[in-house]
Short mmCIF file of C-alpha atoms and ligand atoms in Angstrom, two decimals:
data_model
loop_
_atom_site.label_atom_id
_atom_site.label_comp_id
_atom_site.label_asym_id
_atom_site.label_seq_id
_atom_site.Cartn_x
_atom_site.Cartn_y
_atom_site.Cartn_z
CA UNK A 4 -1.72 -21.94 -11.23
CA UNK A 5 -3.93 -22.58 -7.80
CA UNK A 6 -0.39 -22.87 -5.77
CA UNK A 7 0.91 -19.11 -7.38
CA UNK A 8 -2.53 -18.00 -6.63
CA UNK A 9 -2.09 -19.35 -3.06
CA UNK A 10 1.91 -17.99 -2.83
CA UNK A 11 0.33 -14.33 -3.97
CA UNK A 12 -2.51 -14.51 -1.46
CA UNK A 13 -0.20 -15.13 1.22
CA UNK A 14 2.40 -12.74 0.49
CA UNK A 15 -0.70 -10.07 0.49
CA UNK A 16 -2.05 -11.37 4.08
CA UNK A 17 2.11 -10.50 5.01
CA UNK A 18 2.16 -7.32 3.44
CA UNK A 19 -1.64 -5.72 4.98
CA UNK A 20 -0.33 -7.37 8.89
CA UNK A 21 3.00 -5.85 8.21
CA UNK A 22 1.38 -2.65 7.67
CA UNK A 23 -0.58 -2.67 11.07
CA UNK A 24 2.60 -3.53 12.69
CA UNK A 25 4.21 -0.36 11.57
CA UNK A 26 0.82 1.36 12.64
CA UNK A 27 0.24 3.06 15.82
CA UNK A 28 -3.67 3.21 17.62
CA UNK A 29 -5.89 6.17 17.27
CA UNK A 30 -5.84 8.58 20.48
CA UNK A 31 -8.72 8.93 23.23
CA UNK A 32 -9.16 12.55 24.16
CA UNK A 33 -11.30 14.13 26.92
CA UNK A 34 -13.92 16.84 25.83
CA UNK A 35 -15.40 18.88 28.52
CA UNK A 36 -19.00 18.79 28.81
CA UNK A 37 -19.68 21.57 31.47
CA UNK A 38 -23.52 21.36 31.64
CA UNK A 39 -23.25 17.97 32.87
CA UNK A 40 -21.45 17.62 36.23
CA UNK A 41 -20.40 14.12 36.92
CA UNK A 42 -20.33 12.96 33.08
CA UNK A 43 -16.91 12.52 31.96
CA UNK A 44 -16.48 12.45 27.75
CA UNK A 45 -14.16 10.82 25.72
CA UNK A 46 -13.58 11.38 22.05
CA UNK A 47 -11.83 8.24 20.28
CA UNK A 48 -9.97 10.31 17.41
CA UNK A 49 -10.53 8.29 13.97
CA UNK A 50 -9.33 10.81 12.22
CA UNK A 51 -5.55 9.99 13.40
CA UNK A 52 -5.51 6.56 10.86
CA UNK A 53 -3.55 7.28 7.95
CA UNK A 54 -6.30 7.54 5.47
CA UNK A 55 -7.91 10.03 8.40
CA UNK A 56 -11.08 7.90 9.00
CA UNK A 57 -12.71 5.53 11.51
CA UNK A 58 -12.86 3.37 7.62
CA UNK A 59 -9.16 2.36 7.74
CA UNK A 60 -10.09 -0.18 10.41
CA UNK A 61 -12.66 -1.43 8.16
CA UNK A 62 -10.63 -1.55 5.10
CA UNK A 63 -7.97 -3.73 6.63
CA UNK A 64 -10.46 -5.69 8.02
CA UNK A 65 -12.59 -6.06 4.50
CA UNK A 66 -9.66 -7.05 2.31
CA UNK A 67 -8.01 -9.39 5.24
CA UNK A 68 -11.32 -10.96 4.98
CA UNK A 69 -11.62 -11.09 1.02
CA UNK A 70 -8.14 -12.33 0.77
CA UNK A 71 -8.94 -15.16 3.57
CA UNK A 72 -12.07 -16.17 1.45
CA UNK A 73 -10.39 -16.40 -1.80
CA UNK A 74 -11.76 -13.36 -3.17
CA UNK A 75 -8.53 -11.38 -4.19
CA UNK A 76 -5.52 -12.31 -6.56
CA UNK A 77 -3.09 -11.12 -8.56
CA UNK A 78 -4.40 -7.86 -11.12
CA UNK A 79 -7.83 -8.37 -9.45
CA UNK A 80 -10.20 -4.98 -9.63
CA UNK A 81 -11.20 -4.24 -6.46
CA UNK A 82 -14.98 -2.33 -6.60
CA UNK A 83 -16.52 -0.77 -3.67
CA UNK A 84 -19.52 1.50 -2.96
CA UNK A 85 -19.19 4.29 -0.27
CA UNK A 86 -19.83 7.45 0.56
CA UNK A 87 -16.10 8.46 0.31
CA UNK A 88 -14.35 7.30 3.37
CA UNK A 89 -14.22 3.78 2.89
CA UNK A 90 -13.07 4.09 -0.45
CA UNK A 91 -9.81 5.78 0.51
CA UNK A 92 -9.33 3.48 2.82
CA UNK A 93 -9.69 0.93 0.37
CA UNK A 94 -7.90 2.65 -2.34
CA UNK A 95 -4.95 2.67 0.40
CA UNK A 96 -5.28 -1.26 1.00
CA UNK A 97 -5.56 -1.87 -2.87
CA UNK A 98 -2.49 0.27 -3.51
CA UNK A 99 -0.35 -1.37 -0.98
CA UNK A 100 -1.50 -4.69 -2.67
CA UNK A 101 -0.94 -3.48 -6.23
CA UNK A 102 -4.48 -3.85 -7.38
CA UNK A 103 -6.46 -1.97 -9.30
CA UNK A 104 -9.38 -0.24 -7.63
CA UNK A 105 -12.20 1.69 -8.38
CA UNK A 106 -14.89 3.73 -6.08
CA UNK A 107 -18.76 3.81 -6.72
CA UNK A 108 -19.99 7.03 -4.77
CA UNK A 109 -22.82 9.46 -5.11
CA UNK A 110 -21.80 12.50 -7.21
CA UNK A 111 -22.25 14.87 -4.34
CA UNK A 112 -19.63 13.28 -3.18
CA UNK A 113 -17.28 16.12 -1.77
CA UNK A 114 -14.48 16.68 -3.86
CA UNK A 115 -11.75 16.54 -1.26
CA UNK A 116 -12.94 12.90 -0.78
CA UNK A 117 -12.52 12.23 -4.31
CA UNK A 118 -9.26 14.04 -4.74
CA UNK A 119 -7.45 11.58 -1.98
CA UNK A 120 -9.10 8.32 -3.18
CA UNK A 121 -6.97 9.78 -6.95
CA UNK A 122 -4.08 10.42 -4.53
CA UNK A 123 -4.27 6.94 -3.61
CA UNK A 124 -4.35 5.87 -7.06
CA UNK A 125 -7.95 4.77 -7.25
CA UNK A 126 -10.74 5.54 -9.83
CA UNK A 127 -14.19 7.40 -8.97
CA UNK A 128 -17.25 6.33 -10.64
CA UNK A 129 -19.97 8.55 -9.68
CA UNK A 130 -23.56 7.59 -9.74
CA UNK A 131 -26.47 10.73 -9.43
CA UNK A 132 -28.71 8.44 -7.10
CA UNK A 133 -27.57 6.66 -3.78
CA UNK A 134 -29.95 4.23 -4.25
CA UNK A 135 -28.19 2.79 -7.89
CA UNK A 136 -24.44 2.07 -5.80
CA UNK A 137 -25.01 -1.26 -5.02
CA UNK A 138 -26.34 -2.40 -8.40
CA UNK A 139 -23.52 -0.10 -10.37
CA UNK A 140 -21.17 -2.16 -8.04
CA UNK A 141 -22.33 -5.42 -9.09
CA UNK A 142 -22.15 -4.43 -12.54
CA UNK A 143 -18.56 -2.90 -12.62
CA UNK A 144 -17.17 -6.11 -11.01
CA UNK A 145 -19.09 -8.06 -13.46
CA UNK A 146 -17.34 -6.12 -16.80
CA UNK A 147 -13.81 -5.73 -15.33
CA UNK A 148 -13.98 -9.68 -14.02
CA UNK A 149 -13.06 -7.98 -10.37
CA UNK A 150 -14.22 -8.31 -6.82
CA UNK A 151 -17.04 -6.02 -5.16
CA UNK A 152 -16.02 -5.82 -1.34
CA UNK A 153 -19.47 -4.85 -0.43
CA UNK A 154 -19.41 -3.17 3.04
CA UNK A 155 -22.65 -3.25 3.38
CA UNK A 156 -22.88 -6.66 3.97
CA UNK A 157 -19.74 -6.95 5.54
CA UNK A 158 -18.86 -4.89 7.64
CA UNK A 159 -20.87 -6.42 10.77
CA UNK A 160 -18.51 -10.08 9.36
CA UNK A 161 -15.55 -8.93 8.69
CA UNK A 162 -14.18 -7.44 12.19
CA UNK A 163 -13.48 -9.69 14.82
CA UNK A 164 -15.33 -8.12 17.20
CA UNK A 165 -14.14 -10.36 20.37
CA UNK A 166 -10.83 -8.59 20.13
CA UNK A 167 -7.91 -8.03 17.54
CA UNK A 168 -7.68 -4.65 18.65
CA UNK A 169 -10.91 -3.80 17.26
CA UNK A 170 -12.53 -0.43 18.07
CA UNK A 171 -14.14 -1.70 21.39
CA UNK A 172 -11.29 -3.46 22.45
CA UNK A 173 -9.07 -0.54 22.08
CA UNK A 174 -11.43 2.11 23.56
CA UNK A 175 -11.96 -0.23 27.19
CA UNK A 176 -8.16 -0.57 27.47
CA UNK A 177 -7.95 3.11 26.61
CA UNK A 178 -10.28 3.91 29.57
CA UNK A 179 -8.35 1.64 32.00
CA UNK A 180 -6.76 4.38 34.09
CA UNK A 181 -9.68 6.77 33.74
CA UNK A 182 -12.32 7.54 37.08
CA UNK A 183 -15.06 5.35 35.35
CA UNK A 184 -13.17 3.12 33.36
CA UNK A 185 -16.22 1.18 32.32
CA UNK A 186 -18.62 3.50 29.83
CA UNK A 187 -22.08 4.15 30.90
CA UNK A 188 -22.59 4.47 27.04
CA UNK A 189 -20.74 4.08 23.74
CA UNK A 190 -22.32 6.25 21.35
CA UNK A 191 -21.87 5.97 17.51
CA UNK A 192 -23.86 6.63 14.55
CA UNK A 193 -24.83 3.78 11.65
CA UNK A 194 -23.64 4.09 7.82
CA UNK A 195 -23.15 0.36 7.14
CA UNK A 196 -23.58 -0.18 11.01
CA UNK A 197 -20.91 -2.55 11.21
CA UNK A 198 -19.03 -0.40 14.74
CA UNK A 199 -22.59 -0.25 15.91
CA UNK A 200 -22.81 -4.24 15.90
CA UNK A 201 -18.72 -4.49 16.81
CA UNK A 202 -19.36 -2.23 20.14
CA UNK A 203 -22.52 -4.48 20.95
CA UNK A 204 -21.17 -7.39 20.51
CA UNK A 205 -18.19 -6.74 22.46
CA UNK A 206 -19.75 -5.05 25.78
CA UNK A 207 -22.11 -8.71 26.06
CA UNK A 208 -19.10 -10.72 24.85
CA UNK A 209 -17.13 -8.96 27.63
CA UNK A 210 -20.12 -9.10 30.12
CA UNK A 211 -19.67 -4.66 30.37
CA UNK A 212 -22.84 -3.13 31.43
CA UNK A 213 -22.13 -0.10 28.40
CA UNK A 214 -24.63 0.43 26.46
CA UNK A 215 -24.57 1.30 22.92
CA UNK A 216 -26.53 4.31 21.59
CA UNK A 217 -27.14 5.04 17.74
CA UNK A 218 -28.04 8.16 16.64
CA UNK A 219 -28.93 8.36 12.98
CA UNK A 220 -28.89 11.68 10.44
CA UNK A 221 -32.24 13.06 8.87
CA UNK A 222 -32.29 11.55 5.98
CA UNK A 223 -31.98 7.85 6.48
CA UNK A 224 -34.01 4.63 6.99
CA UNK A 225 -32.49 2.99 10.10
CA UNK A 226 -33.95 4.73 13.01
CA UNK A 227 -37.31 3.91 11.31
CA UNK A 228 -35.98 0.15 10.59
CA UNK A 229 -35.02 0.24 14.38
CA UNK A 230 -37.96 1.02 15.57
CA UNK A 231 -39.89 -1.85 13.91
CA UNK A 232 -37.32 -4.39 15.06
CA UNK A 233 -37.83 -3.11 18.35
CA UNK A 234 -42.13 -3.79 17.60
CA UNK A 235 -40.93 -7.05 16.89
CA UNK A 236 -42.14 -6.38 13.13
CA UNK A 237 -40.23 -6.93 9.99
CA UNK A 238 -37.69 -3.92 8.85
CA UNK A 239 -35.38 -5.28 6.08
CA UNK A 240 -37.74 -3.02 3.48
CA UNK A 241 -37.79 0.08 5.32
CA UNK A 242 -36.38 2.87 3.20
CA UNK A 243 -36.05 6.85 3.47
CA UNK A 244 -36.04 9.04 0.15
CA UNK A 245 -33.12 10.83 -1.18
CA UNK A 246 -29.08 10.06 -0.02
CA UNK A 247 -28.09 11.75 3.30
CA UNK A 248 -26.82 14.97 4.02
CA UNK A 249 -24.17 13.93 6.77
CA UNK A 250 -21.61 12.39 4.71
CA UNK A 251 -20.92 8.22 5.93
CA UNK A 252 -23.59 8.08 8.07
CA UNK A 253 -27.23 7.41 6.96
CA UNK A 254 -29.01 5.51 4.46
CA UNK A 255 -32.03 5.28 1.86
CA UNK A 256 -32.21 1.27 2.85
CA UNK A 257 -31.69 -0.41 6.14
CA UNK A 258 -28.24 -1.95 5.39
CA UNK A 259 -27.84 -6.10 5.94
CA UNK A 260 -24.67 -5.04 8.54
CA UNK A 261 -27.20 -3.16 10.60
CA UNK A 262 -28.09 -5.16 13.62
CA UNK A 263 -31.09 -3.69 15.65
CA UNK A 264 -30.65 -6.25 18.46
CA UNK A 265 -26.76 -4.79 19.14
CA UNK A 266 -27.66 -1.52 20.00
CA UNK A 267 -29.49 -0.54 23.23
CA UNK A 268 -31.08 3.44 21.90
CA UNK A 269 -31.39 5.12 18.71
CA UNK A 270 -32.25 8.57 17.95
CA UNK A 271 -32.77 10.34 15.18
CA UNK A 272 -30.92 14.07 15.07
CA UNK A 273 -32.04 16.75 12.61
CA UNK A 274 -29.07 17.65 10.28
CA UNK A 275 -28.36 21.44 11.69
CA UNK A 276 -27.79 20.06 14.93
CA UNK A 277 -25.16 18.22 13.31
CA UNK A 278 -23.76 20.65 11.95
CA UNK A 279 -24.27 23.15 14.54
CA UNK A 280 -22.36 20.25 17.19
CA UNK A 281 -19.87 19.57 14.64
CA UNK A 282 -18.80 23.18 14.84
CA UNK A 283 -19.11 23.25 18.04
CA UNK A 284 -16.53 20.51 19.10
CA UNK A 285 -14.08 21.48 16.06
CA UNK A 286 -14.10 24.92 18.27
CA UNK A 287 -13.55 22.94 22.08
CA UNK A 288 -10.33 20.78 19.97
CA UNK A 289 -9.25 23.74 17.98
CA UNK A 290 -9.45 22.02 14.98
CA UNK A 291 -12.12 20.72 12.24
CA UNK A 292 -14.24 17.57 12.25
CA UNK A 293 -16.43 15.84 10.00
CA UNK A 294 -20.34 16.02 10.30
CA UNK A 295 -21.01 12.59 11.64
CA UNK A 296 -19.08 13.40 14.41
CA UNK A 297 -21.33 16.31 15.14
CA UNK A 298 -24.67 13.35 14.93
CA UNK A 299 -22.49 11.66 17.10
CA UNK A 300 -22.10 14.45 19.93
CA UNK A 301 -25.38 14.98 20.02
CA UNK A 302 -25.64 11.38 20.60
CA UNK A 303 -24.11 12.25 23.94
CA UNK A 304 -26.08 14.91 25.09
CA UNK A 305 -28.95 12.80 24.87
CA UNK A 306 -27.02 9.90 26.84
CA UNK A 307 -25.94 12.53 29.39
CA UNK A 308 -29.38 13.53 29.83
CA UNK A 309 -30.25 10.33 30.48
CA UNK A 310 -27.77 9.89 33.14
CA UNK A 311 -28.59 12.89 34.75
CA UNK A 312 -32.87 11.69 34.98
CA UNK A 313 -31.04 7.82 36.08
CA UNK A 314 -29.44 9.55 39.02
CA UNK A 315 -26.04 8.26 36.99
CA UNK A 316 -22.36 9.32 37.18
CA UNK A 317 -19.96 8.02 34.81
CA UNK A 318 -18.31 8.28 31.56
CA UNK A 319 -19.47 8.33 27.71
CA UNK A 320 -16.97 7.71 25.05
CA UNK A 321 -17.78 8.68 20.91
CA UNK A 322 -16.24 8.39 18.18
CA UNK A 323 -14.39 11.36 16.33
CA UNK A 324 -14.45 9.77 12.76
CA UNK A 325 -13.13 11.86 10.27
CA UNK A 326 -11.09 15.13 10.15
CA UNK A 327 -13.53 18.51 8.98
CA UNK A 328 -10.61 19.15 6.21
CA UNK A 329 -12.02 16.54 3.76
CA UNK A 330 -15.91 19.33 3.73
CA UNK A 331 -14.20 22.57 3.20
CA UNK A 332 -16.50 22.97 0.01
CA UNK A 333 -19.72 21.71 2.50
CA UNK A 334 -20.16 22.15 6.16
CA UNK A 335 -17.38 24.92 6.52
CA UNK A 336 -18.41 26.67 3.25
CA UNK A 337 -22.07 29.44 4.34
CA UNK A 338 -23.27 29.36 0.94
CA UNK A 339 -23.69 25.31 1.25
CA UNK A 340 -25.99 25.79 4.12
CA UNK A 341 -28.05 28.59 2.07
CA UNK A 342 -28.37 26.37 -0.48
CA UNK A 343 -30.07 24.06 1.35
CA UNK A 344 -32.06 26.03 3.70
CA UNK A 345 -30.37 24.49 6.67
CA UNK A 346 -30.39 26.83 9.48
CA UNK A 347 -27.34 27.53 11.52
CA UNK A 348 -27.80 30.48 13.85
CA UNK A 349 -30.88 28.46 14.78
CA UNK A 350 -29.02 25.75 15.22
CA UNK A 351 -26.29 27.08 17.41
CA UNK A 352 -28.73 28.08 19.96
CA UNK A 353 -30.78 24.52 19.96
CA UNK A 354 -27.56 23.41 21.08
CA UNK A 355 -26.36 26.09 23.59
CA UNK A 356 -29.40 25.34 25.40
CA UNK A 357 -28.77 21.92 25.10
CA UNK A 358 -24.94 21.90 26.26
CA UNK A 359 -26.24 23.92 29.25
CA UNK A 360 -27.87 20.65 30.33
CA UNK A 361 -31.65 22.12 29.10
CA UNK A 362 -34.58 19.31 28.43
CA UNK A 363 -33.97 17.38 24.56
CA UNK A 364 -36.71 17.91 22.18
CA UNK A 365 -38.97 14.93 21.98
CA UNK A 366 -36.94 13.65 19.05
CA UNK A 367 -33.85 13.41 21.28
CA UNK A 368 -35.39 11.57 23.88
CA UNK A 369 -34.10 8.13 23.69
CA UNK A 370 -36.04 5.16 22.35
CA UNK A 371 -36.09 3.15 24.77
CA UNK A 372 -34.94 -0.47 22.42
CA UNK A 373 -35.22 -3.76 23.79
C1 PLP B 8 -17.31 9.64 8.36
C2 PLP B 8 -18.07 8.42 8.81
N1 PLP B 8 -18.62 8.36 10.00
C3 PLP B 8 -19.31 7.28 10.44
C4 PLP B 8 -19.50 6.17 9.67
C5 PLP B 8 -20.32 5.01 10.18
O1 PLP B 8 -19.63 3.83 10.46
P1 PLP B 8 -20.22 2.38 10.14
O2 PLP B 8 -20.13 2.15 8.66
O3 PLP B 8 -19.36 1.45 10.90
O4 PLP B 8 -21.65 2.31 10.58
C6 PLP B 8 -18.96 6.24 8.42
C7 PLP B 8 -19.20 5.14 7.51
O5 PLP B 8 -19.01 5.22 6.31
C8 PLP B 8 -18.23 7.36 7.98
O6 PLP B 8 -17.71 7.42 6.75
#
């Protein structure tokens, strides 16, 4: 019984590495960013993965892990809570291992998400309250006798973040050829945090002087949690009410793969700036792209900014993570912004000042972290 268990576990570790042989990397693309003379941007492209999200990286890495623990075998459930884009990822992964697989997401969940985690031949079980994902998790694995992956607390574990063509590793040998080929900043944005601690980890691993900025949605608890790591105080229990607008990034609890001591600035970005840079950089590539990557450009405008006061020339690189085709119901629908009272022609001008190289708001002035 143990040794067919064994034989089936390593067939599986064959199959997943046999899959990221046949798998080319993501691309690195150059955005202009006229308002700031001697910055050079770089957009990693996430979106190119097969399941179309910065999440496939995790995925493989999440059920490479499981199956190295023990965790998986033959017919096992596989449960996981997320937003959406980890769970096609997963649903992917599970498929391609033959196990069943079911998401736990937040029912405003948008429904293109939902529609490709069916396509890859998972289950959605939706919950009305972020906060209840975890413990619905727990309880699903417990009835079907399956395996909760748990990004949360994994994430920050399960990537090898010294290399294995992780994110970082792939983005510095990306940037080889380029006029600064060493980053002034990385910037990303946190959701289970786990590429916030695999960028930080890398740059001091690698002895880079990049540092790593965070920039965190509206509603959500880590730039708050952040902040009182960086007093030195204690910021497991920090929370933020209500589940996040900016789908993947954000949330109501600061998560266990969060790690405040990775990142070197965090700011917190109202949600129609998001918005307002996410259309903005869908309309510089010609094509659409997911809110988080909005957060995440204006992540760079406040690292830019900070160049400029620094006296600094160099490069920033972000992180395109998911492709805008999976919100057409959302962020590219006007009546989803009405809804909700988010401004956009508001918005749009915030940011055209802001692109023209104009002074951040207080709010998108950088803590300064350790
Ligand atoms: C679209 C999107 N962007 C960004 C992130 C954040 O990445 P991480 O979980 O590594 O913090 C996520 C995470 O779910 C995501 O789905």
């Amino acid at each position: 019984m143990k040794s067919s268990r064994r034989e089936w576990t390593k067939h599986a570790v064959m199959v997943v590495e046999a899959d990221f042989n046949r798998s080319a990397d993501t691309h690195l693309i150059p955005l202009p960013l006229p308002g700031f003379p001697g910055v050079d941007l770089y957009l990693k492209d996430e979106s190119s993965h097969p399941t179309g999200s910065l999440k496939h990286r995790l995925a493989r890495s999440l059920f490479l892990y499981a199956l190295a623990n023990g965790w998986l075998h033959e017919g096992c459930t596989v449960i996981e809570a997320s937003s959406g884009s980890t769970a096609i990822s997963e649903a992917y992964f599970a498929r391609l291992l033959g196990l069943p697989f079911i998401a736990v997401m937040p029912s405003g969940t948008s429904p293109e998400k939902i529609a490709a985690i069916q396509f890859h031949g998972g289950r959605c079980h939706l919950v009305e309250n972020a906060s209840d994902l975890h413990a619905t998790s727990v309880l699903l694995a417990r009835q079907t006798g399956g395996h909760f992956m748990d990004q949360f607390t994994y994430a920050e574990r399960a990537t090898d973040w010294r290399a294995n063509n992780n994110i970082a590793e792939s983005i510095f040998r990306q940037m080889e050829a380029e006029p600064y080929p060493i980053p002034a900043w990385i910037v990303c944005s946190p959701g289970t945090g786990g590429t916030a601690a695999t960028l930080g980890r890398y740059v001091r691993y690698r002895g880079h002087d990049t540092r790593i900025l965070c920039a965190d949605p509206e509603i959500s608890a880590f730039f708050d949690g952040y902040r009182a790591a960086m007093a030195g105080g204690s910021y497991r229990d920090v929370t933020a009410c209500g589940g996040s607008r900016v789908e993947g990034i954000g949330r109501p609890r600061v998560e266990s793969s969060f790690l405040p001591d990775c990142i070197d600035a965090m700011i917190k970005v109202p949600d129609a700036l998001s918005f307002a840079a996410m259309r903005h950089v869908g309309g510089v590539l010609g094509r659409r792209v997911g809110g988080s990557t909005g957060t995440n450009f204006i992540g760079v405008l406040a690292a830019a900014h900070r160049m400029r006061v620094e006296g600094l020339r160099g490069s920033i690189v972000t992180i395109l993570c998911d492709t805008g085709d999976r919100y057409t119901h959302s962020y590219y629908n006007p009546g989803w912004y009405q809804e909700r009272g988010i401004p956009r022609v508001e918005a749009d001008q915030a940011l055209a000042a802001l692109l023209a190289g104009g002074e951040p708001p207080p709010f998108l002035k950088n803590d300064p972290g350790p």
